PDB file of C-alpha atoms and ligand atoms in Angstrom:
ATOM      1  CA  UNK M   1      98.531  95.994  31.413  1.00 95.00           C
ATOM      2  CA  UNK M   2     101.190  97.470  33.634  1.00 97.00           C
ATOM      3  CA  UNK M   3     101.365  95.833  37.047  1.00 97.00           C
ATOM      4  CA  UNK M   4     103.767  96.839  39.783  1.00 97.00           C
ATOM      5  CA  UNK M   5     104.356  94.082  42.317  1.00 96.00           C
ATOM      6  CA  UNK M   6     105.393  95.320  45.759  1.00 95.00           C
ATOM      7  CA  UNK M   7     106.223  93.393  48.913  1.00 93.00           C
ATOM      8  CA  UNK M   8     109.099  92.807  51.307  1.00 90.00           C
ATOM      9  CA  UNK M   9     111.565  89.955  50.978  1.00 86.00           C
ATOM     10  CA  UNK M  10     109.985  86.479  50.760  1.00 87.00           C
ATOM     11  CA  UNK M  11     106.448  87.724  50.224  1.00 91.00           C
ATOM     12  CA  UNK M  12     106.486  85.695  47.004  1.00 87.00           C
ATOM     13  CA  UNK M  13     106.506  88.654  44.665  1.00 89.00           C
ATOM     14  CA  UNK M  14     108.998  87.031  42.260  1.00 88.00           C
ATOM     15  CA  UNK M  15     107.013  83.811  41.865  1.00 86.00           C
ATOM     16  CA  UNK M  16     103.629  85.542  41.707  1.00 91.00           C
ATOM     17  CA  UNK M  17     104.945  88.089  39.178  1.00 94.00           C
ATOM     18  CA  UNK M  18     106.216  85.312  36.913  1.00 93.00           C
ATOM     19  CA  UNK M  19     102.857  83.503  36.988  1.00 92.00           C
ATOM     20  CA  UNK M  20     100.947  86.733  36.328  1.00 94.00           C
ATOM     21  CA  UNK M  21     103.208  87.638  33.401  1.00 95.00           C
ATOM     22  CA  UNK M  22     102.728  84.185  31.881  1.00 95.00           C
ATOM     23  CA  UNK M  23      98.948  84.373  32.261  1.00 93.00           C
ATOM     24  CA  UNK M  24      98.803  87.813  30.673  1.00 95.00           C
ATOM     25  CA  UNK M  25     101.517  87.029  28.108  1.00 96.00           C
ATOM     26  CA  UNK M  26     103.577  90.086  28.997  1.00 97.00           C
ATOM     27  CA  UNK M  27     107.219  90.179  30.222  1.00 97.00           C
ATOM     28  CA  UNK M  28     108.228  89.811  33.853  1.00 97.00           C
ATOM     29  CA  UNK M  29     110.786  92.484  34.643  1.00 97.00           C
ATOM     30  CA  UNK M  30     112.735  91.946  37.855  1.00 95.00           C
ATOM     31  CA  UNK M  31     115.346  94.594  38.643  1.00 95.00           C
ATOM     32  CA  UNK M  32     116.946  92.151  41.141  1.00 91.00           C
ATOM     33  CA  UNK M  33     117.459  89.537  38.389  1.00 90.00           C
ATOM     34  CA  UNK M  34     118.748  92.221  36.006  1.00 92.00           C
ATOM     35  CA  UNK M  35     121.253  93.392  38.627  1.00 92.00           C
ATOM     36  CA  UNK M  36     122.375  89.870  39.601  1.00 90.00           C
ATOM     37  CA  UNK M  37     123.124  89.162  35.936  1.00 89.00           C
ATOM     38  CA  UNK M  38     125.102  92.401  35.671  1.00 88.00           C
ATOM     39  CA  UNK M  39     126.934  91.549  38.933  1.00 91.00           C
ATOM     40  CA  UNK M  40     128.498  88.427  37.405  1.00 91.00           C
ATOM     41  CA  UNK M  41     130.770  90.879  35.537  1.00 91.00           C
ATOM     42  CA  UNK M  42     130.957  93.639  38.136  1.00 90.00           C
ATOM     43  CA  UNK M  43     132.606  92.888  41.483  1.00 92.00           C
ATOM     44  CA  UNK M  44     131.615  96.176  43.098  1.00 90.00           C
ATOM     45  CA  UNK M  45     127.949  95.582  42.260  1.00 90.00           C
ATOM     46  CA  UNK M  46     128.195  91.964  43.491  1.00 92.00           C
ATOM     47  CA  UNK M  47     129.433  93.265  46.864  1.00 92.00           C
ATOM     48  CA  UNK M  48     126.517  95.724  47.203  1.00 88.00           C
ATOM     49  CA  UNK M  49     124.033  92.923  46.410  1.00 88.00           C
ATOM     50  CA  UNK M  50     125.583  90.437  48.844  1.00 88.00           C
ATOM     51  CA  UNK M  51     125.340  93.032  51.625  1.00 86.00           C
ATOM     52  CA  UNK M  52     121.630  93.491  50.947  1.00 77.00           C
ATOM     53  CA  UNK M  53     122.028  97.215  50.279  1.00 83.00           C
ATOM     54  CA  UNK M  54     120.140  99.088  47.587  1.00 85.00           C
ATOM     55  CA  UNK M  55     121.945  99.859  44.340  1.00 92.00           C
ATOM     56  CA  UNK M  56     122.078 103.554  43.305  1.00 93.00           C
ATOM     57  CA  UNK M  57     118.863 104.949  41.828  1.00 95.00           C
ATOM     58  CA  UNK M  58     120.722 106.272  38.812  1.00 94.00           C
ATOM     59  CA  UNK M  59     122.068 102.859  37.813  1.00 91.00           C
ATOM     60  CA  UNK M  60     118.728 101.043  38.268  1.00 95.00           C
ATOM     61  CA  UNK M  61     116.675 103.788  36.587  1.00 95.00           C
ATOM     62  CA  UNK M  62     118.850 103.755  33.471  1.00 92.00           C
ATOM     63  CA  UNK M  63     118.862  99.959  33.221  1.00 90.00           C
ATOM     64  CA  UNK M  64     115.089  99.802  33.652  1.00 95.00           C
ATOM     65  CA  UNK M  65     114.308 102.526  31.109  1.00 96.00           C
ATOM     66  CA  UNK M  66     116.464 100.719  28.558  1.00 91.00           C
ATOM     67  CA  UNK M  67     114.499  97.516  29.245  1.00 94.00           C
ATOM     68  CA  UNK M  68     111.038  99.165  29.066  1.00 96.00           C
ATOM     69  CA  UNK M  69     111.794 100.663  25.669  1.00 95.00           C
ATOM     70  CA  UNK M  70     112.123  97.201  24.140  1.00 95.00           C
ATOM     71  CA  UNK M  71     109.317  96.092  21.803  1.00 96.00           C
ATOM     72  CA  UNK M  72     108.147  93.206  24.002  1.00 96.00           C
ATOM     73  CA  UNK M  73     106.883  95.739  26.600  1.00 96.00           C
ATOM     74  CA  UNK M  74     104.418  97.412  24.246  1.00 94.00           C
ATOM     75  CA  UNK M  75     101.389  95.489  25.633  1.00 95.00           C
ATOM     76  CA  UNK M  76     102.549  95.903  29.212  1.00 97.00           C
ATOM     77  CA  UNK M  77     104.722  94.153  31.789  1.00 98.00           C
ATOM     78  CA  UNK M  78     104.862  93.012  35.393  1.00 97.00           C
ATOM     79  CA  UNK M  79     107.432  95.014  37.332  1.00 98.00           C
ATOM     80  CA  UNK M  80     109.026  93.229  40.274  1.00 95.00           C
ATOM     81  CA  UNK M  81     111.402  94.877  42.761  1.00 91.00           C
ATOM     82  CA  UNK M  82     110.972  98.430  41.495  1.00 95.00           C
ATOM     83  CA  UNK M  83     110.262 101.115  42.688  1.00 95.00           C
ATOM     84  CA  UNK M  84     112.136 100.647  45.987  1.00 89.00           C
ATOM     85  CA  UNK M  85     111.880 104.270  47.178  1.00 90.00           C
ATOM     86  CA  UNK M  86     109.920 107.433  46.363  1.00 92.00           C
ATOM     87  CA  UNK M  87     112.611 108.757  44.015  1.00 93.00           C
ATOM     88  CA  UNK M  88     112.254 105.607  41.929  1.00 95.00           C
ATOM     89  CA  UNK M  89     108.448 105.920  42.012  1.00 96.00           C
ATOM     90  CA  UNK M  90     108.793 109.448  40.572  1.00 96.00           C
ATOM     91  CA  UNK M  91     111.350 108.188  38.033  1.00 97.00           C
ATOM     92  CA  UNK M  92     108.880 105.477  36.971  1.00 97.00           C
ATOM     93  CA  UNK M  93     106.156 108.121  36.482  1.00 97.00           C
ATOM     94  CA  UNK M  94     108.529 110.044  34.224  1.00 97.00           C
ATOM     95  CA  UNK M  95     109.370 106.889  32.232  1.00 97.00           C
ATOM     96  CA  UNK M  96     105.652 106.116  31.857  1.00 97.00           C
ATOM     97  CA  UNK M  97     104.980 109.617  30.538  1.00 97.00           C
ATOM     98  CA  UNK M  98     107.833 109.368  28.024  1.00 97.00           C
ATOM     99  CA  UNK M  99     106.616 105.972  26.816  1.00 96.00           C
ATOM    100  CA  UNK M 100     102.974 107.095  26.788  1.00 96.00           C
ATOM    101  CA  UNK M 101     102.039 104.403  29.308  1.00 96.00           C
ATOM    102  CA  UNK M 102     100.155 104.286  32.599  1.00 96.00           C
ATOM    103  CA  UNK M 103     100.358 101.965  35.622  1.00 97.00           C
ATOM    104  CA  UNK M 104      97.236  99.763  35.739  1.00 97.00           C
ATOM    105  CA  UNK M 105      97.551  98.566  39.320  1.00 97.00           C
ATOM    106  CA  UNK M 106     100.055  98.250  42.175  1.00 97.00           C
ATOM    107  CA  UNK M 107      99.763  94.988  44.140  1.00 96.00           C
ATOM    108  CA  UNK M 108     101.309  94.807  47.594  1.00 95.00           C
ATOM    109  CA  UNK M 109     101.897  91.286  48.930  1.00 94.00           C
ATOM    110  CA  UNK M 110     102.048  91.005  52.746  1.00 94.00           C
ATOM    111  CA  UNK M 111     103.125  88.154  55.074  1.00 94.00           C
ATOM    112  CA  UNK M 112     103.983  87.866  58.813  1.00 93.00           C
ATOM    113  CA  UNK M 113     107.699  88.337  59.626  1.00 91.00           C
ATOM    114  CA  UNK M 114     108.188  84.766  60.963  1.00 92.00           C
ATOM    115  CA  UNK M 115     107.022  83.326  57.646  1.00 92.00           C
ATOM    116  CA  UNK M 116     109.489  85.556  55.791  1.00 91.00           C
ATOM    117  CA  UNK M 117     112.389  83.982  57.732  1.00 91.00           C
ATOM    118  CA  UNK M 118     111.145  80.447  57.074  1.00 90.00           C
ATOM    119  CA  UNK M 119     110.684  81.079  53.363  1.00 88.00           C
ATOM    120  CA  UNK M 120     114.046  82.851  52.912  1.00 89.00           C
ATOM    121  CA  UNK M 121     116.165  80.227  54.621  1.00 89.00           C
ATOM    122  CA  UNK M 122     114.619  77.477  52.472  1.00 90.00           C
ATOM    123  CA  UNK M 123     114.722  79.367  49.167  1.00 89.00           C
ATOM    124  CA  UNK M 124     116.844  77.886  46.339  1.00 93.00           C
ATOM    125  CA  UNK M 125     117.306  79.106  42.771  1.00 93.00           C
ATOM    126  CA  UNK M 126     118.357  77.465  39.497  1.00 95.00           C
ATOM    127  CA  UNK M 127     121.500  79.135  38.047  1.00 93.00           C
ATOM    128  CA  UNK M 128     120.462  78.079  34.542  1.00 94.00           C
ATOM    129  CA  UNK M 129     116.702  78.611  34.011  1.00 93.00           C
ATOM    130  CA  UNK M 130     116.220  80.874  37.098  1.00 89.00           C
ATOM    131  CA  UNK M 131     113.350  78.789  38.519  1.00 91.00           C
ATOM    132  CA  UNK M 132     112.874  79.472  42.235  1.00 88.00           C
ATOM    133  CA  UNK M 133     112.077  76.718  44.775  1.00 91.00           C
ATOM    134  CA  UNK M 134     111.011  76.967  48.415  1.00 88.00           C
ATOM    135  CA  UNK M 135     108.552  75.902  51.118  1.00 82.00           C
ATOM    136  CA  UNK M 136     105.597  75.881  48.717  1.00 79.00           C
ATOM    137  CA  UNK M 137     107.482  74.524  45.675  1.00 85.00           C
ATOM    138  CA  UNK M 138     110.310  72.210  46.785  1.00 91.00           C
ATOM    139  CA  UNK M 139     112.502  70.608  44.080  1.00 95.00           C
ATOM    140  CA  UNK M 140     111.587  66.936  43.518  1.00 95.00           C
ATOM    141  CA  UNK M 141     114.998  65.545  44.581  1.00 94.00           C
ATOM    142  CA  UNK M 142     115.710  68.347  47.073  1.00 89.00           C
ATOM    143  CA  UNK M 143     118.849  69.599  45.271  1.00 93.00           C
ATOM    144  CA  UNK M 144     118.414  69.884  41.506  1.00 95.00           C
ATOM    145  CA  UNK M 145     116.155  71.862  39.163  1.00 96.00           C
ATOM    146  CA  UNK M 146     113.081  69.865  38.031  1.00 96.00           C
ATOM    147  CA  UNK M 147     113.257  71.615  34.618  1.00 95.00           C
ATOM    148  CA  UNK M 148     116.909  71.377  33.623  1.00 96.00           C
ATOM    149  CA  UNK M 149     118.688  69.290  36.300  1.00 96.00           C
ATOM    150  CA  UNK M 150     121.155  72.052  37.296  1.00 96.00           C
ATOM    151  CA  UNK M 151     122.339  72.106  40.914  1.00 96.00           C
ATOM    152  CA  UNK M 152     120.322  74.681  42.877  1.00 96.00           C
ATOM    153  CA  UNK M 153     121.961  77.414  44.963  1.00 95.00           C
ATOM    154  CA  UNK M 154     120.965  79.657  47.884  1.00 92.00           C
ATOM    155  CA  UNK M 155     121.252  83.339  46.988  1.00 86.00           C
ATOM    156  CA  UNK M 156     124.196  85.093  48.693  1.00 85.00           C
ATOM    157  CA  UNK M 157     121.757  87.583  50.265  1.00 80.00           C
ATOM    158  CA  UNK M 158     119.422  84.897  51.677  1.00 85.00           C
ATOM    159  CA  UNK M 159     120.832  84.852  55.236  1.00 89.00           C
ATOM    160  CA  UNK M 160     119.157  85.759  58.546  1.00 89.00           C
ATOM    161  CA  UNK M 161     121.353  88.827  59.037  1.00 90.00           C
ATOM    162  CA  UNK M 162     120.801  90.181  55.533  1.00 89.00           C
ATOM    163  CA  UNK M 163     117.093  89.413  55.679  1.00 90.00           C
ATOM    164  CA  UNK M 164     116.679  91.504  58.849  1.00 92.00           C
ATOM    165  CA  UNK M 165     118.426  94.387  57.085  1.00 89.00           C
ATOM    166  CA  UNK M 166     116.350  93.971  53.914  1.00 87.00           C
ATOM    167  CA  UNK M 167     113.073  93.985  55.877  1.00 90.00           C
ATOM    168  CA  UNK M 168     114.180  97.190  57.645  1.00 90.00           C
ATOM    169  CA  UNK M 169     115.110  98.785  54.326  1.00 86.00           C
ATOM    170  CA  UNK M 170     111.785  97.728  52.810  1.00 88.00           C
ATOM    171  CA  UNK M 171     109.788  99.177  55.698  1.00 88.00           C
ATOM    172  CA  UNK M 172     111.716 102.435  55.725  1.00 89.00           C
ATOM    173  CA  UNK M 173     112.080 103.087  51.998  1.00 85.00           C
ATOM    174  CA  UNK M 174     109.119 101.381  50.370  1.00 85.00           C
ATOM    175  CA  UNK M 175     106.214 102.218  52.712  1.00 86.00           C
ATOM    176  CA  UNK M 176     106.040 105.875  51.539  1.00 94.00           C
ATOM    177  CA  UNK M 177     105.602 104.560  47.992  1.00 96.00           C
ATOM    178  CA  UNK M 178     102.556 102.618  49.130  1.00 95.00           C
ATOM    179  CA  UNK M 179     101.012 105.817  50.541  1.00 96.00           C
ATOM    180  CA  UNK M 180     101.775 107.526  47.257  1.00 96.00           C
ATOM    181  CA  UNK M 181      99.997 104.827  45.212  1.00 97.00           C
ATOM    182  CA  UNK M 182      97.163 104.542  47.758  1.00 96.00           C
ATOM    183  CA  UNK M 183      96.437 108.249  47.269  1.00 97.00           C
ATOM    184  CA  UNK M 184      96.365 107.679  43.506  1.00 96.00           C
ATOM    185  CA  UNK M 185      93.762 104.925  44.084  1.00 97.00           C
ATOM    186  CA  UNK M 186      95.737 102.178  42.311  1.00 97.00           C
ATOM    187  CA  UNK M 187      97.007 100.176  45.310  1.00 97.00           C
ATOM    188  CA  UNK M 188      95.640  96.733  46.245  1.00 95.00           C
ATOM    189  CA  UNK M 189      96.905  94.784  49.279  1.00 94.00           C
ATOM    190  CA  UNK M 190      97.036  90.972  49.015  1.00 94.00           C
ATOM    191  CA  UNK M 191      97.526  88.487  51.905  1.00 94.00           C
ATOM    192  CA  UNK M 192     100.367  86.354  50.552  1.00 93.00           C
ATOM    193  CA  UNK M 193     100.654  83.951  53.486  1.00 91.00           C
ATOM    194  CA  UNK M 194      97.929  81.700  52.052  1.00 87.00           C
ATOM    195  CA  UNK M 195      98.437  78.870  49.561  1.00 82.00           C
ATOM    196  CA  UNK M 196      99.949  80.244  46.317  1.00 80.00           C
ATOM    197  CA  UNK M 197      96.902  79.219  44.277  1.00 84.00           C
ATOM    198  CA  UNK M 198      94.616  81.214  46.580  1.00 87.00           C
ATOM    199  CA  UNK M 199      96.954  84.207  46.319  1.00 87.00           C
ATOM    200  CA  UNK M 200      96.918  83.995  42.510  1.00 88.00           C
ATOM    201  CA  UNK M 201      93.100  83.823  42.525  1.00 88.00           C
ATOM    202  CA  UNK M 202      93.023  87.076  44.505  1.00 89.00           C
ATOM    203  CA  UNK M 203      95.578  88.707  42.210  1.00 86.00           C
TER     204      UNK M 203
HETATM  205  P1  LIG S   1     115.298  91.347  44.729  1.00 53.01           P
HETATM  206  O1  LIG S   1     115.615  90.214  43.807  1.00 53.01           O
HETATM  207  O2  LIG S   1     114.188  92.224  44.226  1.00 53.01           O
HETATM  208  O3  LIG S   1     115.105  90.904  46.160  1.00 53.01           O
HETATM  209  O4  LIG S   1     116.618  92.300  44.735  1.00 53.01           O
HETATM  210  C1  LIG S   1     117.850  91.813  45.160  1.00 53.01           C
HETATM  211  C2  LIG S   1     118.809  92.984  45.391  1.00 53.01           C
HETATM  212  O5  LIG S   1     118.987  93.734  44.167  1.00 53.01           O
HETATM  213  C3  LIG S   1     118.336  94.001  46.419  1.00 53.01           C
HETATM  214  O6  LIG S   1     118.644  93.626  47.742  1.00 53.01           O
HETATM  215  C4  LIG S   1     119.111  95.245  45.964  1.00 53.01           C
HETATM  216  O7  LIG S   1     120.477  95.154  46.375  1.00 53.01           O
HETATM  217  C5  LIG S   1     119.077  95.136  44.460  1.00 53.01           C
HETATM  218  N1  LIG S   1     117.911  95.805  43.845  1.00 53.01           N
HETATM  219  C6  LIG S   1     116.877  95.210  43.193  1.00 53.01           C
HETATM  220  N2  LIG S   1     115.994  96.116  42.749  1.00 53.01           N
HETATM  221  C7  LIG S   1     116.482  97.322  43.139  1.00 53.01           C
HETATM  222  C8  LIG S   1     116.015  98.661  42.993  1.00 53.01           C
HETATM  223  N3  LIG S   1     114.846  98.936  42.392  1.00 53.01           N
HETATM  224  N4  LIG S   1     116.776  99.662  43.511  1.00 53.01           N
HETATM  225  C9  LIG S   1     117.936  99.393  44.145  1.00 53.01           C
HETATM  226  N5  LIG S   1     118.431  98.159  44.336  1.00 53.01           N
HETATM  227  C10 LIG S   1     117.710  97.125  43.833  1.00 53.01           C
END
C-alpha cells in the first residue's frame, strides 16, 4: 500500500494524507514536516523553507531513504510532498527497487487558484501535535489546538507572495512527474475543492 499524494499548495494533500494513513494503518511521511523539524536546528535550511524554495534533491533523497527503511514502512506508507521534480521521481523508483517495493497509486489533488489563496491565508498549525486547521476545520476557540491547547501558528511560508512562488514552482517542476506517472497508468486525479468527506470518499 504505497500511495503518493501530489497536489499544489493548499490542495489539502497534508490533511487527506493523514486521514488515508490512519484508515490504512500505515505511516504518513511528509518531507515538508521532516524538513521543518530539521530546520529548527539548521538556520540555513530554515531560510530556504521560509523563502518557499525547494531544498536540494540530495538532502531530501537521503532523509527520505533513511525514513523508508524503518520497520514501520514495511506494509506501506502515504508519501506527501515528494517527489517534487522528475529527478526525485527517478530517485523514488530507485529506492523502491532497493526496498523491493512498488508504488500502488499516485493521487493528484486539484483545486482552483482562488481557493488555494483562501485556504493558505487561513491555515494554522499546532506546534505541539502538528494538527492543521483551516477553512474546513477551524479550531474551536479560533486560536488554540482542540487536542492539546497549544497556541496555533501560521507557517512562515504561508504568505501571498510565497504562495504565488510555490504555485509557480509546483506547476513548473511537478507537472512533468504527473505525465510520467500517467504514462505508467498509476495516476488518479481528484477534485479537492469539494467537502473533505466527499474528497476522502473518492480517494
Ligand atoms: P510542504 O509542507 O510539502 O508544503 O513543504 C514545505 C517546504 O519544504 C517546501 O516549500 C520546500 O521548501 C520543502 N520541501 C518539502 N518537500 C520537498 C521536496 N520533496 N524537495 C524539496 N523541497 C521540499
